[in-house]
Coordinates of C-alpha atoms and ligand atoms in Angstrom, one line a residue:
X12 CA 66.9 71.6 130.0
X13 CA 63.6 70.5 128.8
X14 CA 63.2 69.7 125.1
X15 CA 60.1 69.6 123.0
X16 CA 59.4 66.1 122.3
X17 CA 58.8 64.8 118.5
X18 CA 56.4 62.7 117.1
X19 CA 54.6 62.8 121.0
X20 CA 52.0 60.0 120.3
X21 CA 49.6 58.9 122.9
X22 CA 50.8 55.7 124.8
X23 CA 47.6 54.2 124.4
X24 CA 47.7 53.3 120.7
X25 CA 48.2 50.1 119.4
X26 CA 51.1 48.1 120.0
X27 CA 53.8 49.2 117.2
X28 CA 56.2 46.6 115.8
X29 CA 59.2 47.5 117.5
X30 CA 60.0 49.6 120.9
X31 CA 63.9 50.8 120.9
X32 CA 65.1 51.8 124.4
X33 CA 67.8 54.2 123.9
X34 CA 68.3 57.0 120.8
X35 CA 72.1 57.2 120.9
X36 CA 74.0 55.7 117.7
X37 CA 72.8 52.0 118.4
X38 CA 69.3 52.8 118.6
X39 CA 69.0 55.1 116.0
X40 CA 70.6 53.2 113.7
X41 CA 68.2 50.2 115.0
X42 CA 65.3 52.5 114.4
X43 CA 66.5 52.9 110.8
X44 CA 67.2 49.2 109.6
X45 CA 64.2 48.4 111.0
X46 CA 62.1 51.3 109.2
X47 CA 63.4 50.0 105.9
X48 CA 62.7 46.5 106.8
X49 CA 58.8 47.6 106.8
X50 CA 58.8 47.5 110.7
X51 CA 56.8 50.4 113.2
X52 CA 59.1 51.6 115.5
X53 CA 59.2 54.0 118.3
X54 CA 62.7 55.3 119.7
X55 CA 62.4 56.5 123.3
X56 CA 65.0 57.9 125.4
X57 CA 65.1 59.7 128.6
X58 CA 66.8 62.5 127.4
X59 CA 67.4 64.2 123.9
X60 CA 68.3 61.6 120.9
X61 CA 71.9 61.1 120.6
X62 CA 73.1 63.5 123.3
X63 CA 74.4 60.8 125.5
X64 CA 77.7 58.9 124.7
X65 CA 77.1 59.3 121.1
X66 CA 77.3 63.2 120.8
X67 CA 80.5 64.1 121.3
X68 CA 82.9 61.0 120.8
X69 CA 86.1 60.5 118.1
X70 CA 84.2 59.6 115.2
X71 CA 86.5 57.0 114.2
X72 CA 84.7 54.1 112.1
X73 CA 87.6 51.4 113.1
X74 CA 89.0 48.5 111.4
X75 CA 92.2 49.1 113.0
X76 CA 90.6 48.3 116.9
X77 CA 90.6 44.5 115.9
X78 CA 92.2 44.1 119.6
X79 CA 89.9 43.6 122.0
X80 CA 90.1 46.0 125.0
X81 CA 90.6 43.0 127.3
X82 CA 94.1 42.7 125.9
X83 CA 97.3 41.2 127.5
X84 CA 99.2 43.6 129.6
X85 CA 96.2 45.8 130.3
X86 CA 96.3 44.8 133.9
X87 CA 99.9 45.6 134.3
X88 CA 99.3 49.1 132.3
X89 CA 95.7 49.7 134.1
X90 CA 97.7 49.3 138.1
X91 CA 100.9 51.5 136.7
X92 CA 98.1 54.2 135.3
X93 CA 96.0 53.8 138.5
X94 CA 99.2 55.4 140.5
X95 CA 99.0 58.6 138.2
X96 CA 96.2 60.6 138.7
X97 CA 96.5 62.5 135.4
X98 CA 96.9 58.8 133.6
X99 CA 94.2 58.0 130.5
X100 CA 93.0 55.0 132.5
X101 CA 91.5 54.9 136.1
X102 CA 89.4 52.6 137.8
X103 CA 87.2 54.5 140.2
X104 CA 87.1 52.3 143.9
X105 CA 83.5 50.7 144.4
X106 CA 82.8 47.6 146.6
X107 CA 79.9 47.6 143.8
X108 CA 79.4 43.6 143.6
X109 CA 78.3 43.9 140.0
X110 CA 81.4 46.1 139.4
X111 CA 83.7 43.3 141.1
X112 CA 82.6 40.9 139.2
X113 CA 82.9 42.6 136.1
X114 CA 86.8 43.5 137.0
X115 CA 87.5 39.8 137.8
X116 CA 86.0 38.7 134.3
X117 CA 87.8 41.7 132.7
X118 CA 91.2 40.7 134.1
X119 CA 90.6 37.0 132.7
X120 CA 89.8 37.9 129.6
X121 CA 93.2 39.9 129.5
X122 CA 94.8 36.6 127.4
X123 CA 96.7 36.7 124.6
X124 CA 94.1 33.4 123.3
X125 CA 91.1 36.0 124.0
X126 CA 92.9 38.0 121.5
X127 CA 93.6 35.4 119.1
X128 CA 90.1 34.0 119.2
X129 CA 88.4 37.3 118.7
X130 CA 90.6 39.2 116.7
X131 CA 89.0 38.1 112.9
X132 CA 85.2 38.6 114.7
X133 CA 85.7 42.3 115.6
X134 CA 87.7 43.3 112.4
X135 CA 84.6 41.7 110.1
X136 CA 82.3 43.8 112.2
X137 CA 83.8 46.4 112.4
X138 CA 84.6 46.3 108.0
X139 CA 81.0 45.2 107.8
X140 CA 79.7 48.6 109.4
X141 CA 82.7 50.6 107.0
X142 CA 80.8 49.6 104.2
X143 CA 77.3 50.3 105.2
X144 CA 78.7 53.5 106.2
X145 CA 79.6 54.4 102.7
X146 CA 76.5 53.4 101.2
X147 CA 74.1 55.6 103.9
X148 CA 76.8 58.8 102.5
X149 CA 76.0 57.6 99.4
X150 CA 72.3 58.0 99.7
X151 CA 71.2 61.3 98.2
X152 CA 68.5 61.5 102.1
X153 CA 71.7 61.3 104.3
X154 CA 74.0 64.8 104.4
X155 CA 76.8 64.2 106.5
X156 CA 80.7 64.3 106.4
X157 CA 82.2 61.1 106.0
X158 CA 86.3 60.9 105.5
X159 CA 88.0 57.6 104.6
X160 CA 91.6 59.1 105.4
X161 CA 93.1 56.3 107.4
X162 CA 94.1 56.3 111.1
X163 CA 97.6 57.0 112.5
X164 CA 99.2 55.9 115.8
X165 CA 102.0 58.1 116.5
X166 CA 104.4 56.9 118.8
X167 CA 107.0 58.9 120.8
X168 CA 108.7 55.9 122.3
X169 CA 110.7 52.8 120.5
X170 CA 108.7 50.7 123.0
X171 CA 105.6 52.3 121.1
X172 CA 106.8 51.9 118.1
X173 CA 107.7 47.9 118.7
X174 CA 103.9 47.2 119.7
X175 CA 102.7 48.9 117.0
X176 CA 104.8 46.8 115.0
X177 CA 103.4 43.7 116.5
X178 CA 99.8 45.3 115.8
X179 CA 100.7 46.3 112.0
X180 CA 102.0 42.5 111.6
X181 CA 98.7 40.7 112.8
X182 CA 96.4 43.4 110.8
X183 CA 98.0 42.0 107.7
X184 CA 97.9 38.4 108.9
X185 CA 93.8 39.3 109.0
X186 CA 94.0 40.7 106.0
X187 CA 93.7 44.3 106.8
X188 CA 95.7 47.2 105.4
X189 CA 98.5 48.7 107.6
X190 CA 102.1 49.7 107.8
X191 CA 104.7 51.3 109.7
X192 CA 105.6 54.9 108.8
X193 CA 108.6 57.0 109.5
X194 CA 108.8 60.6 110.2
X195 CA 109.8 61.3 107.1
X196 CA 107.2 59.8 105.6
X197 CA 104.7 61.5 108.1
X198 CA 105.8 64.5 107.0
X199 CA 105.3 63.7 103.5
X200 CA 101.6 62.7 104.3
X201 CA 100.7 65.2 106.9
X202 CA 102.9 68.5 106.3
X203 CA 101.3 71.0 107.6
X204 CA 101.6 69.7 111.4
X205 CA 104.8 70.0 113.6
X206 CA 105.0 65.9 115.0
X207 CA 107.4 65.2 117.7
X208 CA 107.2 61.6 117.7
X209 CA 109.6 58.7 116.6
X210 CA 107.1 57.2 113.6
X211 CA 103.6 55.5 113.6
X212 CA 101.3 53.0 112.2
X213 CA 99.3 53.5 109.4
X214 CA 95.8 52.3 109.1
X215 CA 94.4 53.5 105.5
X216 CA 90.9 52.0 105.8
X217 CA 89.9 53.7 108.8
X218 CA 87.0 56.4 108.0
X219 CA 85.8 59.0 110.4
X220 CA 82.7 61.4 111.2
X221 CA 81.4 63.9 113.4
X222 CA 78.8 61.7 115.1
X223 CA 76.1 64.1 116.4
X224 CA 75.4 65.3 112.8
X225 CA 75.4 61.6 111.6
X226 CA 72.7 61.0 114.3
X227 CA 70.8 63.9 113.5
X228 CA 70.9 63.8 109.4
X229 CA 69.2 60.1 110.3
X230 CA 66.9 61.3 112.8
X231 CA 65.7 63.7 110.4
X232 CA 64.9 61.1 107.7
X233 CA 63.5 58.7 110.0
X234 CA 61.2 61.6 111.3
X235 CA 60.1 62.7 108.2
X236 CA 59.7 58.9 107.5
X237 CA 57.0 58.9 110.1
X238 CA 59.2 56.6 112.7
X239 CA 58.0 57.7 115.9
X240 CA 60.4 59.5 118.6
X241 CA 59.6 59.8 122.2
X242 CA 62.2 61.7 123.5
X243 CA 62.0 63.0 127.6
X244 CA 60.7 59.6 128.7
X245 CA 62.7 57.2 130.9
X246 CA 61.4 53.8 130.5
X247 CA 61.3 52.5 134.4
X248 CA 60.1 48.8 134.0
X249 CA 58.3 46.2 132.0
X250 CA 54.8 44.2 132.1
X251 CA 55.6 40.8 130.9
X252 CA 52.6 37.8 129.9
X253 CA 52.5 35.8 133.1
X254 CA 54.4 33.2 132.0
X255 CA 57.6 35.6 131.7
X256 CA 58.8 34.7 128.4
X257 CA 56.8 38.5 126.3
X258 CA 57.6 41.2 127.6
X259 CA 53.9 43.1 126.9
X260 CA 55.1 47.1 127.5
X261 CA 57.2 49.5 128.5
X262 CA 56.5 51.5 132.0
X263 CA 56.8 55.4 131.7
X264 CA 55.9 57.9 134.2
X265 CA 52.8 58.6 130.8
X266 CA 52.1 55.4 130.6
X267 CA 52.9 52.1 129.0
X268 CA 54.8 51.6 125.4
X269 CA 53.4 48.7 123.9
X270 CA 55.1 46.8 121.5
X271 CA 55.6 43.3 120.0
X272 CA 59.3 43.4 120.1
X273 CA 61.8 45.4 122.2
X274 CA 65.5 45.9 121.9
X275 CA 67.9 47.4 124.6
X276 CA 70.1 49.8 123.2
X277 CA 70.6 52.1 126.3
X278 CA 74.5 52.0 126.3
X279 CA 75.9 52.1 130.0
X280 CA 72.8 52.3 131.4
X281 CA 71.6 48.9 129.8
X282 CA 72.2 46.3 132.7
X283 CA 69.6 48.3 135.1
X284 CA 66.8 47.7 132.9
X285 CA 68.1 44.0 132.3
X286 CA 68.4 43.4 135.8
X287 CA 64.5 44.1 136.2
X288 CA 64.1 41.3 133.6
X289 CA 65.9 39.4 135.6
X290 CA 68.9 39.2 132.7
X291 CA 72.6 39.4 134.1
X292 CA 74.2 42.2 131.6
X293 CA 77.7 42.9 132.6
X294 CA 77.9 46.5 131.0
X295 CA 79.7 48.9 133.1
X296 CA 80.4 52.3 132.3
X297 CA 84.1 53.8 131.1
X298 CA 84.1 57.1 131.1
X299 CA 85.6 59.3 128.6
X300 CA 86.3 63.0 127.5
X301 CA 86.7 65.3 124.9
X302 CA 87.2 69.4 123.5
X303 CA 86.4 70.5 120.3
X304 CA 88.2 73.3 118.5
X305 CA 86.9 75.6 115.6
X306 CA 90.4 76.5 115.3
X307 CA 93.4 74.1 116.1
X308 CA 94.5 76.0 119.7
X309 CA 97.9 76.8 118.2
X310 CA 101.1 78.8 119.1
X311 CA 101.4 82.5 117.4
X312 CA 102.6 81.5 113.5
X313 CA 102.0 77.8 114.1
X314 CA 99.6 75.6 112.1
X315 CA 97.9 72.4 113.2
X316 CA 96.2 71.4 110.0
X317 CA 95.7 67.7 108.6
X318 CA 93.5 65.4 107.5
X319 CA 94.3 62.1 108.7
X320 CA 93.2 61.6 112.1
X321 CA 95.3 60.1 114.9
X322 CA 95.9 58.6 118.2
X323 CA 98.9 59.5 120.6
X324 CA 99.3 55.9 121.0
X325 CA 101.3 56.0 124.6
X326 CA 98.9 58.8 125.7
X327 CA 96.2 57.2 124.1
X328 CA 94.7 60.5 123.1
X329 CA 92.4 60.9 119.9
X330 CA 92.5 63.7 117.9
X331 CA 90.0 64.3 115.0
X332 CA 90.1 66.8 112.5
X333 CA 86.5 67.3 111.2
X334 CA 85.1 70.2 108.4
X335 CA 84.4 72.8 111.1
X336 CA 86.7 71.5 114.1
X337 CA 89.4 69.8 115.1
X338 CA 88.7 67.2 118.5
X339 CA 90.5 65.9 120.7
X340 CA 89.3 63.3 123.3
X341 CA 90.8 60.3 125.7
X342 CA 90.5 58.9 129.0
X343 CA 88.8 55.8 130.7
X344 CA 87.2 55.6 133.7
X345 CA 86.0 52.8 134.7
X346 CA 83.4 52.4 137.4
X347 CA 79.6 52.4 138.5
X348 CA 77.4 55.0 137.0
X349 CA 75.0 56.1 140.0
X350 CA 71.7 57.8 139.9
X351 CA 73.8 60.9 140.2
X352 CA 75.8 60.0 137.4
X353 CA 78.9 61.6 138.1
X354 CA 78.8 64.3 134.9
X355 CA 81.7 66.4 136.9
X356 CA 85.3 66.2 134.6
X357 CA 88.1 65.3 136.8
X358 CA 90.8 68.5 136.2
X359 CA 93.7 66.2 136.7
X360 CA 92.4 63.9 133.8
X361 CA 92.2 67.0 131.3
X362 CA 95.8 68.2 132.1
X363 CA 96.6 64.8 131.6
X364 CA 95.4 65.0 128.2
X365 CA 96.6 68.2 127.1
X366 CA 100.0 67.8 128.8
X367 CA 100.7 64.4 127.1
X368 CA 99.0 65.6 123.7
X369 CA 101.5 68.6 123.7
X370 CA 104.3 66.2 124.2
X371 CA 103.3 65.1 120.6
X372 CA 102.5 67.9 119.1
X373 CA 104.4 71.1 120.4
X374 CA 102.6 73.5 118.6
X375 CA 99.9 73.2 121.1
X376 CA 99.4 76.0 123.1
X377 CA 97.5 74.6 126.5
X378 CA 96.9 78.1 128.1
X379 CA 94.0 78.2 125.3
X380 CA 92.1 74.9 126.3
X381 CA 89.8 75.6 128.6
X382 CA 88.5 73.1 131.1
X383 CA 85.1 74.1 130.9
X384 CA 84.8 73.4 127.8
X385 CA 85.0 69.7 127.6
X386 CA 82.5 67.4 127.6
X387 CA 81.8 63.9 128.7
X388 CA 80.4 60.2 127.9
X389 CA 79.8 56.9 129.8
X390 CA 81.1 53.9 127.1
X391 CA 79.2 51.1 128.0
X392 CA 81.9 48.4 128.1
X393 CA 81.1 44.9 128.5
X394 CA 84.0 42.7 130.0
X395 CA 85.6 41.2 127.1
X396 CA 85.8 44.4 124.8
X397 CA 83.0 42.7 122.3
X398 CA 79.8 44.0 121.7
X399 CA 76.8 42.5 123.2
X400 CA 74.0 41.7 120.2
X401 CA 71.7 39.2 120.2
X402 CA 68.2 37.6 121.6
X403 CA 68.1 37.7 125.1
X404 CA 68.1 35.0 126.8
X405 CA 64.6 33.7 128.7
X406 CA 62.7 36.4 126.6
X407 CA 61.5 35.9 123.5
X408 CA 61.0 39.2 122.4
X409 CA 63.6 40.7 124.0
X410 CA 67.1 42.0 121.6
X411 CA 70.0 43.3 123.1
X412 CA 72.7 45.8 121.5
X413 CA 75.0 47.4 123.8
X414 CA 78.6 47.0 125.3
X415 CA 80.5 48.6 122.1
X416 CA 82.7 50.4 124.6
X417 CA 85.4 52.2 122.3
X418 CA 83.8 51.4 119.0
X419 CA 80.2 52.1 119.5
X420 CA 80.2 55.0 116.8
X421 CA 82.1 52.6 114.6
X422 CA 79.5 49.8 115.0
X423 CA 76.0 51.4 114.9
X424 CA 74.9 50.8 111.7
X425 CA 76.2 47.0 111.4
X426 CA 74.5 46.4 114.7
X427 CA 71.5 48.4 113.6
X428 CA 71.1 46.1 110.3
X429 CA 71.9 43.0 113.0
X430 CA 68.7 43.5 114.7
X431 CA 66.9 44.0 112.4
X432 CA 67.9 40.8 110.5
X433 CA 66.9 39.0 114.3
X434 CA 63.9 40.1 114.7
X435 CA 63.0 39.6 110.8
X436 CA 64.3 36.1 111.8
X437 CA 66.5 36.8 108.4
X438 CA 70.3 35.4 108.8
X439 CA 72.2 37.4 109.9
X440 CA 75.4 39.5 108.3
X441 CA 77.6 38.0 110.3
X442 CA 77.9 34.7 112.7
X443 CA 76.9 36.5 116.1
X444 CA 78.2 34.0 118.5
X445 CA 80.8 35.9 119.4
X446 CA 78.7 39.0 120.5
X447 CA 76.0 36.8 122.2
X448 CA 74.0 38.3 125.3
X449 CA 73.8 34.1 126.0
X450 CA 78.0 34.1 126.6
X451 CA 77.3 35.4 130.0
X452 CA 74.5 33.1 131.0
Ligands
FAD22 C1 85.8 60.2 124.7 C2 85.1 59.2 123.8 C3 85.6 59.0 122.5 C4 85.0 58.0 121.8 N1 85.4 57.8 120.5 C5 84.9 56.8 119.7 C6 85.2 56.6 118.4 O1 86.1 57.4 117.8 N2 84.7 55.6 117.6 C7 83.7 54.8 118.2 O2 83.3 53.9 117.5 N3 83.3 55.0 119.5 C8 83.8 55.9 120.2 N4 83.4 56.1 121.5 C9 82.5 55.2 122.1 C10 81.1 55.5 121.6 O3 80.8 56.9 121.8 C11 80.0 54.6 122.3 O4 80.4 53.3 122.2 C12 78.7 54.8 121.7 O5 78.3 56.2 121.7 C13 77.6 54.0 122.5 O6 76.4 54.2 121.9 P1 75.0 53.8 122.6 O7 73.9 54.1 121.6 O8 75.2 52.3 123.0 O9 74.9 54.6 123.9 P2 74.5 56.2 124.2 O10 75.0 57.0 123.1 O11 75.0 56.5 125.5 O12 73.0 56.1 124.1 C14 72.2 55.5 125.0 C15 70.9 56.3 125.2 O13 70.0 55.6 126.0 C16 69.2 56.5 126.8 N5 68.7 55.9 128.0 C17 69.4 55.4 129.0 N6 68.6 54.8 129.9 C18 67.3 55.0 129.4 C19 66.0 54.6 129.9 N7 65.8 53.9 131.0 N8 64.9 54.9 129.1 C20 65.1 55.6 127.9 N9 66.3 56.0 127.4 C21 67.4 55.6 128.2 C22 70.3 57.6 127.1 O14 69.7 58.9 127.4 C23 71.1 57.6 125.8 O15 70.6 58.6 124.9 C24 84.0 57.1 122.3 C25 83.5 57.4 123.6 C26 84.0 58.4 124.3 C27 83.5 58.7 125.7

């Protein structure tokens, strides 16, 4: 579908301050610190802004993912999932060297002292971006629902329920709200759902939104703000000064972007573009799905109605109830996204998620989901579950921000505020080491 572009400004004008590859949550949300921070920006992307990963994801904004997706017994889980074709996790086969390498550094990342050391980094980030979040839906310019209801993980198993447990105890360690619940108490907080589980966690500072219309109430600002959007245009390469340090413009099939900084925020399609710049970017795509509702797809007489959103924690499926909709969405797939990019929904991955949701909740009534109606998005997931922000290496006006696999929605505007503060040369919200594009060399 071809979309009128906005804002669709010559390429040959002057160089602005600031070219953003990308228009999904990072970039947008890159596009806007930046605005305030006095900078000209252009967003580009090669498609529509913020229909890509961004669109139609959970909308969880998530203190409680302190655990890094490179997490001890992931391999074990991920080969026991790999058997079961209608599993939440599947690693599609590639002799893919770049893919290869990134499973061998995801599998030794898989420590219990990666945890420990990383733990206290994501939760601050991820608090950091909480707040900001409540100040933009404070802002009289920004219209768009924003629900600080907590986040539950329901568990149908004792086994569930014990590493939950474990999960609840090192949240408080780190200083973070959470507690075990029991059914009763479930019920007491969520009545008006039928629950077949044996109790959950409790996460009360977890917030959620419906991402699109967060991207597009900003879009819509930042548009009326005069911030430039060039949507419909792939960027294919770079010019750099001869010595390779600046890069000097952007390559489009209209022309070059010129600009005196650029940042990278093109999710799973980052490490292509890095590779050109001779930058090694392990981001490899997980793919993920989800169905929205207008009305919860019930039994006749049945009610699904809450507030509080939740994960099915064995099933690992997300379901968020939102003004006009109620979501659901799961499933990773790891593996190379091609030219083609594979946009086709594996059936036996959506019975998978609507047979293990109704285990949960047996209200359900799965003959009204329809397959069509699901949707997809590639997370771009680096290889030790932390977000990749920071200066590139070699280039000097070069900032990357991508790799925030399951918490990209969550982290947009702290990483949005993060580049900006770099390329002010302002320090910086938070100690970024951990998130350093420099960690893979
Ligand atoms: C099922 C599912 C549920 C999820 N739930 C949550 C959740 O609850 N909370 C959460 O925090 N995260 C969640 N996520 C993850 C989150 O959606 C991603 O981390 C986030 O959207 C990544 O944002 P991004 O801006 O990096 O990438 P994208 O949104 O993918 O944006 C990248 C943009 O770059 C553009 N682009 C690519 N290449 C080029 C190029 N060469 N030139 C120009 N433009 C280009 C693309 O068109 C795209 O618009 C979920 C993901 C899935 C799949």
């Amino acid at each position: 579908m071809t979309v009128p572009q906005v804002n669709n400004t010559p390429n040959d004008l002057a160089a602005r301050d600031v070219a953003v590859i990308g228009g999904g949550i990072i970039g947008i949300c890159t596009a806007y610190y930046l605005h305030k921070a006095g900078k000209s920006v252009v967003v580009i992307d090669k498609d529509e802004i913020g229909k890509a990963c961004s669109f139609g994801n959970a909308g969880y904004i998530t203190p409680s993912h302190f655990i890094p997706l490179a997490a001890p017994g992931m391999i074990q889980k991920g080969l026991k999932w790999m058997l079961n074709p209608q599993s939440p996790f599947y690693v599609r086969p590639s002799l893919n060297i770049d893919f290869l390498k990134w499973l061998i550094s995801f599998a030794k990342k898989c420590t219990q002292q990666h945890t420990l050391a990383n733990q206290q980094a994501i939760l601050d980030i991820n608090l950091k971006s909480l707040e900001l979040y409540q100040v933009l839906h404070q802002q009289a310019e920004f219209n768009f629902e924003f629900h600080q209801q907590g986040l539950l993980m329901l568990c149908k198993t004792q086994q569930g329920l014990n590493d939950e447990a474990k999960t609840v105890a090192a949240a408080n360690k780190l200083g973070l709200q959470a507690k075990m619940l029991t059914p009763q108490a479930l019920r007491k907080l969520e009545p008006n759902i039928q629950l077949d589980v044996m109790g959950a966690s409790f996460y009360p500072e977890d917030a959620h939104i419906a991402p699109y219309e967060f991207i597009l109430a900003m879009k819509n600002y930042l548009v009326a703000q005069g911030v430039e959007f060039r949507e419909n245009t792939e960027i294919t390469g770079f010019s750099t000064d001869t010595s390779k340090s600046t890069i000097t413009a952007a390559a489009t099939a209209s022309g070059d972007i010129k600009a005196l900084d650029f940042v990278l925020a093109n999710g799973a399609w980052s490490p292509k573009l890095a590779k050109q710049l001779g930058l090694n970017l392990p981001v490899q795509s997980g793919k993920g799905i989800c169905v929205s509702f207008d009305k919860p797809p019930v039994k006749e007489g049945a009610k699904l109605e809450c507030r509080t959103p939740f994960i099915l924690s064995e099933a690992k499926v997300a379901v968020s109830p939102l003004d006009n909709s109620i979501r659901f969405g799961g499933t990773m797939e790891l593996g190379v996204l091609s030219s083609q990019e594979p946009v086709d929904i594996s059936p036996n991955r959506i019975k998978g998620l609507i047979k293990s949701a109704a285990r949960y909740l047996p209200d359900l009534d799965t003959a009204q989901v329809k397959s069509e109606e699901f949707w997809s998005g590639f997370r771009p997931c680096s290889p030790d579950g932390l977000p990749i922000i920071g200066k590139a290496p070699q280039l000097a006006n070069l900032t990357i921000a991508t790799g925030h696999a399951m918490m990209g929605l969550s982290l947009g505007p702290i990483t949005g505020k993060l580049v900006s503060e770099i390329i002010n040369k302002q320090k910086t919200s938070l100690d970024l080491t951990p998130f350093s594009p420099q960690r893979f060399g």
